[in-house]
CSV table of C-alpha atoms in Angstrom, one decimal:
chain,number,residue,atom,x,y,z
A,1171,MET,CA,-5.5,-59.7,15.3
A,1172,ASP,CA,-8.9,-60.9,14.1
A,1173,GLY,CA,-9.8,-58.0,11.8
A,1174,ASN,CA,-13.4,-59.2,11.7
A,1175,PHE,CA,-14.2,-58.4,15.3
A,1176,ALA,CA,-11.5,-55.8,16.0
A,1177,THR,CA,-12.7,-52.4,17.0
A,1178,ALA,CA,-12.4,-49.4,14.7
A,1179,GLU,CA,-10.0,-48.0,17.3
A,1180,GLU,CA,-7.8,-51.2,17.2
A,1181,LEU,CA,-7.9,-51.3,13.4
A,1182,ALA,CA,-6.8,-47.6,13.1
A,1183,ALA,CA,-3.9,-48.3,15.4
A,1184,ALA,CA,-2.8,-51.4,13.4
A,1185,LEU,CA,-3.1,-49.4,10.2
A,1186,ARG,CA,-1.0,-46.6,11.5
A,1187,ALA,CA,1.6,-49.0,12.8
A,1188,GLY,CA,1.8,-50.7,9.4
A,1189,GLU,CA,0.8,-54.0,10.9
A,1190,VAL,CA,-1.9,-54.5,8.3
A,1191,THR,CA,-3.2,-52.8,5.1
A,1192,SER,CA,-6.7,-51.6,4.3
A,1193,ALA,CA,-6.6,-53.9,1.3
A,1194,GLU,CA,-6.0,-56.9,3.6
A,1195,LEU,CA,-8.8,-55.8,6.1
A,1196,THR,CA,-11.2,-55.3,3.2
A,1197,ASP,CA,-10.5,-58.6,1.6
A,1198,GLU,CA,-10.9,-60.3,5.0
A,1199,ALA,CA,-14.2,-58.6,5.6
A,1200,ILE,CA,-15.5,-59.5,2.1
A,1201,ALA,CA,-14.4,-63.1,2.5
A,1202,ARG,CA,-16.3,-63.3,5.8
A,1203,ILE,CA,-19.5,-61.8,4.2
A,1204,GLU,CA,-19.3,-64.2,1.3
A,1205,ARG,CA,-18.9,-67.1,3.7
A,1206,ASP,CA,-21.4,-66.2,6.4
A,1207,ASP,CA,-24.0,-63.8,5.1
A,1208,ARG,CA,-26.1,-66.3,3.2
A,1209,ALA,CA,-27.5,-67.5,6.6
A,1210,ILE,CA,-27.9,-63.9,8.0
A,1211,ASN,CA,-28.7,-61.8,5.0
A,1212,ALA,CA,-27.5,-58.5,6.5
A,1213,ILE,CA,-25.6,-57.1,3.4
A,1214,CYS,CA,-28.4,-56.5,0.8
A,1215,VAL,CA,-26.3,-54.5,-1.7
A,1216,PRO,CA,-22.6,-55.5,-1.8
A,1217,ASP,CA,-20.2,-53.0,-3.3
A,1218,PHE,CA,-17.1,-55.1,-3.1
A,1219,ASP,CA,-15.3,-53.9,-6.3
A,1220,ARG,CA,-15.5,-50.2,-5.2
A,1221,ALA,CA,-14.6,-51.2,-1.6
A,1222,ARG,CA,-11.4,-52.9,-2.8
A,1223,ALA,CA,-10.5,-49.8,-4.9
A,1224,ALA,CA,-11.2,-47.5,-1.9
A,1225,ALA,CA,-9.0,-49.7,0.3
A,1226,ARG,CA,-6.1,-49.5,-2.2
A,1227,GLY,CA,-6.6,-45.7,-2.3
A,1228,ALA,CA,-6.5,-45.6,1.5
A,1229,ASP,CA,-3.3,-47.5,1.6
A,1230,ARG,CA,-1.7,-45.1,-1.0
A,1231,ALA,CA,-2.9,-42.1,1.1
A,1232,ARG,CA,-1.3,-43.5,4.2
A,1233,ALA,CA,1.9,-44.2,2.3
A,1234,ARG,CA,1.9,-40.5,1.5
A,1235,GLY,CA,1.6,-39.6,5.2
A,1236,GLU,CA,-2.1,-38.9,5.4
A,1237,ASP,CA,-4.1,-39.8,8.4
A,1238,ARG,CA,-7.8,-39.4,8.8
A,1239,PRO,CA,-10.2,-40.7,11.6
A,1240,LEU,CA,-11.4,-43.8,9.6
A,1241,LEU,CA,-8.7,-44.1,7.0
A,1242,GLY,CA,-8.9,-47.6,5.6
A,1243,ILE,CA,-11.5,-49.0,8.0
A,1244,PRO,CA,-14.2,-51.2,6.4
A,1245,VAL,CA,-17.8,-50.1,7.3
A,1246,THR,CA,-21.4,-50.6,6.1
A,1247,VAL,CA,-24.2,-48.2,5.5
A,1248,LYS,CA,-28.0,-48.7,6.0
A,1249,GLU,CA,-29.8,-49.2,2.7
A,1250,SER,CA,-31.9,-46.0,3.2
A,1251,TYR,CA,-28.9,-43.7,2.7
A,1252,ASN,CA,-28.2,-42.6,-0.9
A,1253,ILE,CA,-24.9,-43.9,-2.3
A,1254,ALA,CA,-24.2,-42.8,-5.8
A,1255,GLY,CA,-24.4,-45.8,-8.1
A,1256,LEU,CA,-26.2,-48.2,-5.7
A,1257,PRO,CA,-30.0,-48.7,-5.4
A,1258,THR,CA,-31.9,-46.9,-2.7
A,1259,THR,CA,-35.3,-48.7,-2.3
A,1260,TRP,CA,-36.2,-48.5,1.4
A,1261,GLY,CA,-37.4,-52.1,0.7
A,1262,MET,CA,-40.2,-50.8,-1.5
A,1263,ALA,CA,-40.7,-53.0,-4.5
A,1264,PRO,CA,-41.8,-50.3,-6.9
A,1265,HIS,CA,-38.5,-48.5,-6.4
A,1266,ARG,CA,-36.2,-51.5,-6.8
A,1267,ASP,CA,-34.4,-49.8,-9.8
A,1268,PHE,CA,-33.9,-46.4,-8.3
A,1269,VAL,CA,-30.2,-45.4,-8.3
A,1270,PRO,CA,-29.3,-42.0,-6.9
A,1271,ALA,CA,-26.6,-39.9,-8.5
A,1272,GLU,CA,-25.3,-38.3,-5.3
A,1273,ASP,CA,-24.1,-39.6,-1.9
A,1274,ALA,CA,-26.0,-38.7,1.3
A,1275,VAL,CA,-24.2,-36.2,3.4
A,1276,GLN,CA,-23.2,-38.8,5.9
A,1277,VAL,CA,-21.9,-41.1,3.3
A,1278,SER,CA,-19.8,-38.2,2.0
A,1279,ARG,CA,-18.5,-37.7,5.6
A,1280,LEU,CA,-17.6,-41.4,5.9
A,1281,LYS,CA,-15.7,-41.3,2.7
A,1282,ALA,CA,-14.0,-38.0,3.6
A,1283,ALA,CA,-12.9,-39.6,6.9
A,1284,GLY,CA,-11.3,-42.4,4.8
A,1285,ALA,CA,-13.8,-45.2,5.5
A,1286,VAL,CA,-14.1,-48.1,3.0
A,1287,VAL,CA,-17.8,-48.8,2.3
A,1288,LEU,CA,-18.4,-52.6,1.9
A,1289,GLY,CA,-22.1,-52.2,0.9
A,1290,LYS,CA,-25.6,-51.5,2.2
A,1291,THR,CA,-27.5,-53.2,4.9
A,1292,ASN,CA,-31.1,-54.5,4.9
A,1293,VAL,CA,-34.2,-52.6,6.2
A,1294,PRO,CA,-38.0,-53.1,6.5
A,1295,VAL,CA,-40.4,-51.8,4.0
A,1296,GLY,CA,-40.4,-48.0,4.2
A,1297,LEU,CA,-38.3,-48.4,7.4
A,1298,GLN,CA,-41.6,-48.9,9.3
A,1299,ASP,CA,-41.1,-52.1,11.3
A,1300,VAL,CA,-39.3,-53.5,14.3
A,1301,GLN,CA,-38.0,-56.2,11.9
A,1302,SER,CA,-36.0,-56.1,8.7
A,1303,PHE,CA,-37.6,-57.9,5.8
A,1304,ASN,CA,-38.9,-56.9,2.4
A,1305,GLU,CA,-39.7,-58.6,-0.9
A,1306,ILE,CA,-36.7,-57.2,-2.7
A,1307,TYR,CA,-33.9,-58.4,-0.3
A,1308,GLY,CA,-35.7,-60.9,1.9
A,1309,THR,CA,-35.3,-61.3,5.7
A,1310,THR,CA,-32.4,-60.5,7.9
A,1311,ASN,CA,-31.9,-63.0,10.6
A,1312,ASN,CA,-30.5,-62.5,14.1
A,1313,PRO,CA,-26.9,-63.8,14.2
A,1314,TRP,CA,-27.7,-65.2,17.7
A,1315,ASP,CA,-30.7,-67.1,16.5
A,1316,HIS,CA,-31.7,-67.2,12.9
A,1317,GLY,CA,-35.3,-67.9,13.7
A,1318,ARG,CA,-35.5,-64.4,15.4
A,1319,THR,CA,-35.5,-60.9,14.1
A,1320,SER,CA,-32.4,-58.7,14.1
A,1321,GLY,CA,-34.6,-55.7,14.7
A,1322,GLY,CA,-35.6,-52.7,12.6
A,1323,SER,CA,-35.2,-50.6,10.9
A,1324,SER,CA,-31.4,-50.6,11.1
A,1325,GLY,CA,-31.6,-54.4,11.5
A,1326,GLY,CA,-29.2,-55.2,8.7
A,1327,SER,CA,-26.5,-52.9,10.3
A,1328,ALA,CA,-26.8,-54.5,13.7
A,1329,ALA,CA,-26.6,-58.0,12.3
A,1330,ALA,CA,-23.6,-57.0,10.2
A,1331,LEU,CA,-21.8,-55.8,13.2
A,1332,ALA,CA,-22.6,-58.8,15.3
A,1333,ALA,CA,-21.5,-61.1,12.5
A,1334,GLY,CA,-18.2,-59.3,12.0
A,1335,PHE,CA,-19.0,-57.6,8.7
A,1336,GLY,CA,-17.1,-54.4,9.1
A,1337,ALA,CA,-16.2,-52.4,12.3
A,1338,LEU,CA,-18.8,-49.7,12.1
A,1339,SER,CA,-22.2,-48.9,10.5
A,1340,ILE,CA,-24.5,-45.9,10.2
A,1341,GLY,CA,-28.3,-46.1,10.7
A,1342,SER,CA,-31.2,-44.0,11.6
A,1343,ASP,CA,-33.8,-43.8,14.4
A,1344,ILE,CA,-37.3,-42.5,14.9
A,1345,ALA,CA,-38.9,-45.4,16.8
A,1346,GLY,CA,-35.8,-47.1,18.2
A,1347,SER,CA,-34.4,-48.0,14.8
A,1348,LEU,CA,-30.8,-47.7,16.0
A,1349,ARG,CA,-31.4,-48.8,19.6
A,1350,THR,CA,-33.7,-51.8,19.1
A,1351,PRO,CA,-31.5,-53.7,16.6
A,1352,ALA,CA,-28.4,-53.0,18.9
A,1353,HIS,CA,-30.4,-54.4,21.8
A,1354,PHE,CA,-31.5,-57.5,19.8
A,1355,CYS,CA,-28.0,-58.2,18.4
A,1356,GLY,CA,-25.8,-57.3,21.4
A,1357,VAL,CA,-24.0,-54.3,19.9
A,1358,TYR,CA,-23.8,-50.6,20.6
A,1359,ALA,CA,-25.7,-47.7,19.0
A,1360,HIS,CA,-26.2,-44.0,19.7
A,1361,LYS,CA,-29.3,-42.0,18.9
A,1362,PRO,CA,-28.0,-38.4,18.7
A,1363,SER,CA,-29.7,-35.3,20.0
A,1364,LEU,CA,-32.3,-34.2,17.5
A,1365,GLY,CA,-30.7,-32.0,14.9
A,1366,LEU,CA,-27.1,-32.8,15.8
A,1367,ALA,CA,-26.2,-34.8,12.7
A,1368,ALA,CA,-27.3,-33.7,9.2
A,1369,ILE,CA,-29.7,-36.1,7.5
A,1370,ARG,CA,-29.7,-34.9,3.8
A,1371,GLY,CA,-29.8,-37.9,1.5
A,1372,MET,CA,-31.3,-40.3,4.0
A,1373,VAL,CA,-34.6,-40.0,2.1
A,1374,PRO,CA,-37.1,-42.3,0.4
A,1375,PRO,CA,-36.5,-43.2,-3.3
A,1376,HIS,CA,-37.0,-40.3,-5.7
A,1377,ALA,CA,-37.5,-37.8,-2.9
A,1378,PRO,CA,-35.3,-34.7,-3.3
A,1379,ALA,CA,-32.1,-34.9,-1.1
A,1380,LEU,CA,-32.6,-31.5,0.6
A,1381,PRO,CA,-31.3,-30.2,4.0
A,1382,VAL,CA,-34.4,-30.5,6.1
A,1383,ASP,CA,-35.1,-30.4,9.9
A,1384,SER,CA,-36.7,-33.6,11.0
A,1385,ASP,CA,-39.4,-33.6,13.6
A,1386,LEU,CA,-38.3,-36.8,15.3
A,1387,ALA,CA,-35.9,-38.8,13.1
A,1388,VAL,CA,-32.1,-38.8,13.5
A,1389,VAL,CA,-29.1,-40.5,11.9
A,1390,GLY,CA,-26.5,-42.1,14.1
A,1391,PRO,CA,-23.6,-44.5,14.6
A,1392,MET,CA,-23.5,-48.2,15.4
A,1393,ALA,CA,-20.4,-50.1,16.6
A,1394,ARG,CA,-19.2,-52.9,18.8
A,1395,THR,CA,-17.8,-50.6,21.5
A,1396,ALA,CA,-18.8,-47.3,23.2
A,1397,ARG,CA,-15.5,-45.6,22.2
A,1398,ASP,CA,-16.1,-46.5,18.6
A,1399,LEU,CA,-19.5,-44.9,18.8
A,1400,ALA,CA,-17.9,-41.7,20.0
A,1401,LEU,CA,-15.3,-41.9,17.1
A,1402,LEU,CA,-18.0,-42.3,14.5
A,1403,LEU,CA,-20.3,-39.6,16.1
A,1404,ASP,CA,-17.4,-37.1,15.7
A,1405,VAL,CA,-17.4,-37.9,12.0
A,1406,MET,CA,-21.2,-37.6,11.7
A,1407,ALA,CA,-22.0,-34.6,13.9
A,1408,GLY,CA,-22.6,-31.1,12.6
A,1409,PRO,CA,-25.1,-29.1,10.5
A,1410,ASP,CA,-25.5,-29.5,6.8
A,1411,PRO,CA,-23.0,-27.3,5.0
A,1412,LEU,CA,-25.7,-26.5,2.4
A,1413,THR,CA,-27.6,-24.6,5.1
A,1414,LEU,CA,-24.6,-22.8,6.6
A,1415,GLY,CA,-22.0,-22.8,3.9
A,1416,VAL,CA,-19.4,-23.9,6.5
A,1417,ALA,CA,-17.6,-27.1,7.5
A,1418,HIS,CA,-19.5,-29.5,9.6
A,1419,ASP,CA,-17.2,-29.4,12.7
A,1420,VAL,CA,-19.2,-29.0,15.9
A,1421,ALA,CA,-18.1,-28.6,19.5
A,1422,LEU,CA,-20.2,-30.8,21.8
A,1423,PRO,CA,-19.7,-30.1,25.5
A,1424,PRO,CA,-17.5,-32.7,27.3
A,1425,ALA,CA,-19.1,-35.5,29.3
A,1426,ARG,CA,-20.3,-34.2,32.7
A,1427,HIS,CA,-18.1,-36.7,34.5
A,1428,GLU,CA,-15.1,-38.9,33.8
A,1429,ARG,CA,-15.4,-41.2,36.9
A,1430,LEU,CA,-18.3,-43.6,37.3
A,1431,GLY,CA,-18.6,-42.6,41.0
A,1432,ASP,CA,-19.5,-39.0,40.0
A,1433,PHE,CA,-22.6,-39.9,38.0
A,1434,ARG,CA,-26.2,-39.3,39.2
A,1435,VAL,CA,-28.4,-41.8,37.5
A,1436,LEU,CA,-32.2,-42.4,37.5
A,1437,VAL,CA,-33.1,-46.1,36.8
A,1438,LEU,CA,-36.5,-47.0,35.3
A,1439,ASP,CA,-37.8,-50.5,34.5
A,1440,ASP,CA,-41.6,-50.0,34.8
A,1441,HIS,CA,-43.7,-48.4,32.2
A,1442,PRO,CA,-47.4,-47.6,33.0
A,1443,LEU,CA,-48.6,-48.9,29.5
A,1444,ILE,CA,-46.7,-52.1,29.0
A,1445,PRO,CA,-44.9,-54.7,31.3
A,1446,THR,CA,-41.1,-55.1,31.2
A,1447,GLY,CA,-40.2,-58.7,30.5
A,1448,SER,CA,-38.1,-60.6,33.1
A,1449,ALA,CA,-35.0,-60.8,30.9
A,1450,VAL,CA,-35.0,-57.1,30.2
A,1451,ARG,CA,-35.7,-56.3,33.8
A,1452,ALA,CA,-32.7,-58.4,34.8
A,1453,GLY,CA,-30.5,-56.4,32.3
A,1454,VAL,CA,-31.6,-53.1,33.8
A,1455,SER,CA,-30.9,-54.4,37.3
A,1456,ARG,CA,-27.5,-55.6,36.2
A,1457,VAL,CA,-26.6,-52.1,35.0
A,1458,ALA,CA,-28.1,-50.5,38.1
A,1459,ASP,CA,-26.0,-52.8,40.4
A,1460,ALA,CA,-22.8,-52.0,38.4
A,1461,LEU,CA,-23.5,-48.3,38.7
A,1462,ALA,CA,-24.1,-48.5,42.4
A,1463,ASP,CA,-21.0,-50.8,42.9
A,1464,GLY,CA,-19.0,-48.2,41.0
A,1465,GLY,CA,-20.1,-45.5,43.4
A,1466,ALA,CA,-22.7,-43.7,41.3
A,1467,ARG,CA,-25.7,-42.2,42.9
A,1468,VAL,CA,-28.6,-44.4,41.8
A,1469,GLU,CA,-32.2,-43.5,42.3
A,1470,ARG,CA,-35.3,-45.6,41.2
A,1471,ARG,CA,-37.8,-42.8,41.1
A,1472,SER,CA,-38.1,-39.0,40.9
A,1473,PRO,CA,-41.0,-36.6,41.0
A,1474,LEU,CA,-39.1,-34.7,38.2
A,1475,LEU,CA,-39.7,-37.4,35.6
A,1476,PRO,CA,-42.2,-36.3,33.0
A,1477,ASP,CA,-45.4,-38.4,33.0
A,1478,LEU,CA,-44.6,-41.5,31.0
A,1479,THR,CA,-48.2,-42.2,30.0
A,1480,GLU,CA,-48.7,-38.7,28.4
A,1481,ALA,CA,-45.2,-39.0,26.9
A,1482,ALA,CA,-46.1,-42.3,25.2
A,1483,THR,CA,-49.4,-40.8,23.8
A,1484,LEU,CA,-47.6,-37.7,22.6
A,1485,TYR,CA,-44.9,-39.7,20.9
A,1486,THR,CA,-47.5,-42.0,19.3
A,1487,GLN,CA,-49.4,-38.9,18.0
A,1488,LEU,CA,-46.3,-37.1,16.6
A,1489,HIS,CA,-44.8,-40.2,15.1
A,1490,PHE,CA,-47.8,-41.8,13.4
A,1491,SER,CA,-49.2,-38.5,12.2
A,1492,GLY,CA,-46.0,-38.0,10.2
A,1493,ALA,CA,-45.6,-41.7,9.2
A,1494,VAL,CA,-48.8,-41.6,7.1
A,1495,ALA,CA,-48.6,-38.1,5.9
A,1496,ARG,CA,-47.9,-39.2,2.3
A,1497,PHE,CA,-50.3,-42.0,2.1
A,1498,PRO,CA,-52.5,-41.9,-1.0
A,1499,PRO,CA,-55.9,-40.3,-0.5
A,1500,GLU,CA,-57.9,-43.5,-0.6
A,1501,ALA,CA,-55.8,-45.0,2.2
A,1502,TYR,CA,-56.2,-41.8,4.2
A,1503,GLU,CA,-60.0,-42.0,3.8
A,1504,ARG,CA,-60.1,-45.6,5.0
A,1505,LEU,CA,-58.1,-44.6,8.1
A,1506,ARG,CA,-60.4,-41.7,8.8
A,1507,ALA,CA,-63.5,-44.0,8.6
A,1508,ARG,CA,-61.8,-46.4,11.0
A,1509,ALA,CA,-60.9,-43.6,13.4
A,1510,ALA,CA,-64.5,-42.3,13.3
A,1511,ARG,CA,-65.7,-45.6,14.7
A,1512,LEU,CA,-63.5,-45.4,17.8
A,1513,GLY,CA,-65.3,-45.0,21.1
A,1514,ALA,CA,-64.8,-41.7,22.8
A,1515,ASP,CA,-63.6,-43.5,25.9
A,1516,ASP,CA,-61.0,-45.6,24.1
A,1517,ARG,CA,-57.6,-44.2,25.4
A,1518,SER,CA,-55.5,-47.2,24.3
A,1519,LEU,CA,-52.3,-46.6,22.3
A,1520,ASP,CA,-53.9,-48.5,19.4
A,1521,ALA,CA,-56.6,-45.8,19.4
A,1522,ALA,CA,-54.1,-43.0,19.7
A,1523,ARG,CA,-52.2,-44.4,16.7
A,1524,LEU,CA,-55.3,-44.5,14.6
A,1525,ARG,CA,-56.5,-41.0,15.6
A,1526,ALA,CA,-53.0,-39.6,15.0
A,1527,MET,CA,-53.0,-41.0,11.4
A,1528,VAL,CA,-55.8,-38.5,10.6
A,1529,PHE,CA,-54.6,-35.6,12.7
A,1530,SER,CA,-55.5,-32.0,11.6
A,1531,HIS,CA,-52.7,-29.4,11.7
A,1532,ARG,CA,-54.5,-28.0,14.8
A,1533,ASP,CA,-54.3,-31.4,16.5
A,1534,TRP,CA,-50.6,-31.6,15.7
A,1535,LEU,CA,-49.8,-28.1,17.0
A,1536,GLU,CA,-51.6,-29.0,20.3
A,1537,ALA,CA,-49.4,-32.2,20.6
A,1538,ASN,CA,-46.3,-30.2,19.8
A,1539,SER,CA,-47.1,-27.6,22.5
A,1540,ARG,CA,-47.4,-30.4,25.1
A,1541,ARG,CA,-44.1,-31.8,23.9
A,1542,GLU,CA,-42.4,-28.5,24.7
A,1543,LEU,CA,-43.7,-28.8,28.3
A,1544,HIS,CA,-42.1,-32.3,28.4
A,1545,ARG,CA,-38.8,-30.9,27.1
A,1546,HIS,CA,-38.8,-28.4,29.9
A,1547,GLY,CA,-39.5,-31.2,32.4
A,1548,TRP,CA,-36.5,-33.0,31.1
A,1549,ARG,CA,-34.3,-29.9,31.5
A,1550,ARG,CA,-35.3,-29.8,35.1
A,1551,LEU,CA,-34.7,-33.5,35.6
A,1552,PHE,CA,-31.2,-33.3,34.1
A,1553,ALA,CA,-30.3,-30.5,36.6
A,1554,GLU,CA,-30.6,-33.3,39.2
A,1555,PHE,CA,-29.4,-36.3,37.2
A,1556,ASP,CA,-26.8,-37.0,34.5
A,1557,ALA,CA,-28.5,-39.9,32.8
A,1558,VAL,CA,-31.6,-42.1,32.8
A,1559,VAL,CA,-31.2,-45.9,32.4
A,1560,CYS,CA,-34.2,-47.7,31.0
A,1561,PRO,CA,-35.3,-50.5,28.6
A,1562,ILE,CA,-35.2,-50.2,24.8
A,1563,THR,CA,-38.0,-52.7,24.3
A,1564,PRO,CA,-39.8,-55.0,26.8
A,1565,THR,CA,-38.2,-58.2,25.4
A,1566,PRO,CA,-35.1,-59.6,23.7
A,1567,ALA,CA,-35.3,-60.4,20.0
A,1568,PHE,CA,-38.6,-62.2,19.1
A,1569,PRO,CA,-39.3,-64.8,16.5
A,1570,HIS,CA,-39.9,-63.6,12.9
A,1571,ASP,CA,-43.5,-62.4,12.4
A,1572,HIS,CA,-44.4,-61.4,8.9
A,1573,ASP,CA,-48.1,-61.0,9.3
A,1574,PRO,CA,-49.0,-58.4,6.7
A,1575,ASP,CA,-51.5,-56.9,9.2
A,1576,ALA,CA,-48.9,-55.3,11.4
A,1577,MET,CA,-51.5,-53.6,13.6
A,1578,GLY,CA,-52.9,-57.1,14.3
A,1579,ARG,CA,-49.5,-58.6,15.4
A,1580,ARG,CA,-48.9,-59.4,19.1
A,1581,LEU,CA,-45.8,-59.3,21.2
A,1582,ASP,CA,-45.3,-62.1,23.8
A,1583,ILE,CA,-44.1,-60.7,27.1
A,1584,ASP,CA,-43.5,-63.5,29.5
A,1585,GLY,CA,-46.4,-65.5,28.1
A,1586,VAL,CA,-48.9,-62.7,27.7
A,1587,ALA,CA,-49.8,-61.1,24.4
A,1588,TYR,CA,-49.7,-57.3,23.9
A,1589,PRO,CA,-50.2,-55.1,20.8
A,1590,TYR,CA,-47.1,-55.2,18.6
A,1591,PHE,CA,-46.4,-51.5,18.3
A,1592,ASP,CA,-46.9,-50.9,22.1
A,1593,GLN,CA,-43.3,-52.0,22.4
A,1594,LEU,CA,-42.2,-48.6,21.0
A,1595,VAL,CA,-43.1,-46.7,24.1
A,1596,TRP,CA,-39.6,-47.1,25.6
A,1597,ALA,CA,-37.9,-45.8,22.4
A,1598,GLY,CA,-40.3,-42.9,22.5
A,1599,VAL,CA,-39.1,-41.8,25.9
A,1600,ALA,CA,-36.0,-40.3,24.3
A,1601,THR,CA,-37.3,-39.7,20.8
A,1602,MET,CA,-40.3,-37.5,21.6
A,1603,PRO,CA,-38.3,-34.8,23.4
A,1604,GLY,CA,-35.3,-35.3,21.0
A,1605,LEU,CA,-32.8,-36.5,23.7
A,1606,PRO,CA,-29.6,-38.4,23.0
A,1607,ALA,CA,-29.7,-42.1,24.0
A,1608,THR,CA,-26.9,-44.8,23.9
A,1609,ALA,CA,-27.8,-48.5,23.5
A,1610,VAL,CA,-25.5,-50.7,25.4
A,1611,PRO,CA,-25.3,-54.5,25.9
A,1612,ALA,CA,-26.4,-55.6,29.4
A,1613,GLY,CA,-26.1,-59.4,29.4
A,1614,ARG,CA,-28.0,-62.3,28.1
A,1615,SER,CA,-31.5,-63.7,28.5
A,1616,PRO,CA,-32.0,-67.3,30.0
A,1617,GLU,CA,-32.2,-68.4,26.3
A,1618,GLY,CA,-28.8,-66.8,25.6
A,1619,LEU,CA,-30.2,-63.9,23.6
A,1620,PRO,CA,-28.6,-60.4,24.0
A,1621,VAL,CA,-30.3,-57.9,26.2
A,1622,GLY,CA,-29.5,-54.2,26.0
A,1623,VAL,CA,-30.6,-51.0,27.8
A,1624,GLN,CA,-30.5,-47.3,26.8
A,1625,LEU,CA,-28.7,-44.5,28.6
A,1626,ILE,CA,-30.6,-41.3,28.0
A,1627,GLY,CA,-28.7,-38.0,28.4
A,1628,PRO,CA,-29.4,-34.3,28.4
A,1629,MET,CA,-30.0,-32.5,25.1
A,1630,PHE,CA,-26.8,-31.9,23.1
A,1631,GLU,CA,-24.8,-33.5,25.9
A,1632,ASP,CA,-24.3,-36.6,23.9
A,1633,ARG,CA,-20.8,-37.2,25.3
A,1634,THR,CA,-22.3,-37.8,28.8
A,1635,PRO,CA,-24.3,-41.0,28.0
A,1636,LEU,CA,-21.4,-42.1,25.7
A,1637,ARG,CA,-18.9,-41.8,28.5
A,1638,LEU,CA,-21.2,-43.6,30.9
A,1639,ALA,CA,-21.5,-46.4,28.3
A,1640,GLU,CA,-17.7,-46.7,28.2
A,1641,LEU,CA,-17.4,-46.8,31.9
A,1642,LEU,CA,-20.2,-49.5,32.1
A,1643,GLU,CA,-18.4,-51.5,29.4
A,1644,GLN,CA,-15.3,-51.6,31.6
A,1645,ARG,CA,-17.3,-52.9,34.5
A,1646,ILE,CA,-19.8,-55.4,33.0
A,1647,GLY,CA,-18.3,-56.1,29.6
A,1648,GLY,CA,-19.7,-55.3,26.2
A,1649,PHE,CA,-20.1,-57.0,22.9
A,1650,GLN,CA,-19.5,-60.7,22.6
A,1651,ALA,CA,-19.4,-62.5,19.2
A,1652,PRO,CA,-22.3,-64.9,18.7
A,1653,LYS,CA,-21.2,-68.6,18.6
């Protein structure tokens, strides 16, 4: 068995059967990282000595008869999670020396489940980009094409999985930060329902690690198979014990269906605000055809779908009003002056972003009220459908673009340039209402780059898109290692 690309499920079975030790798996993973990561730069903070010690401890635990969900399995963790004794910088140079004293709640859950943490994976500055680069750790390259991005902000984690650096990783998502890197690197990720998985300790440097309810952001699993996503979600799911004083076990409802032929699916590939590139459109069609061939009821439109234009505007408002909330006063004043110069008839997403950056509390409450109407619309839609299939971004992984003026960057979609951040509208379809979404591989572009789609499910019915992902994997295949 090639431990580097084996699934967590396969590794767990081999460990239980005594076919391999955790120490051997960990040494194999470390050797691969030391050999291959110079070209990819996914692992920005190695923790190999403690990983080897944890692996030996896992082997001793197994010898005593213990068995835990991830006992002895090598994993990685996004840099933005606090791990005691390792730096947490979020790629921000002024915080390069910050070292937290306590693990994030999800790191504690990984360790309690027996996982062996190999190290931390690279991120963009402040987690605020669709690419992963910063002046502390440099640029993470896509394992399929080193001249292209691995995505962001969980780009290091996706690249690590695609390169065989550990079987699982944990990331976070507010603007596709789990789903976009999975799409770009050909792996799996799951954005859980908002509030399903505790986020304490996934905080900027020096911020207090408190149990808070996020408005949009979630933490979630990344893997090379759909079943491994479900395995890791079971470890991650549940409220923060500091808020309830109880264990984190949570009972999610089972998947709505076990057979592909029982699923009712709405397929979307057109967004009113940005074109879908031909490679991504082909990936959506491949999934739609597989669903139909498997007997699923597949529809291409529904009057129940909440308005995508308003949804994109609301998502932009809610996301960007929060993203700049802690900007220094002088930066805020510059933004306010720029927003004041916008024409009243400018309804572009660029204008919505700028106006949102200087929202009043009254403005935010109005956007939040409209979000609740969209959430109700989704409840009505999911009475008729079980999942929605749609793009994650309009294109496969694009070439590195480190222009410091991110608002001035452009995304090439089949030869036409569009505002860089407009590509977030598809991620926002699930993020704005807080819905679960599973990113799955859906083939390759003509250039050989991975293409993924997302399967959006009903609120707190995360097992439904995860099961659909597993059934799709059986029909069209899943992860393939880059050559």
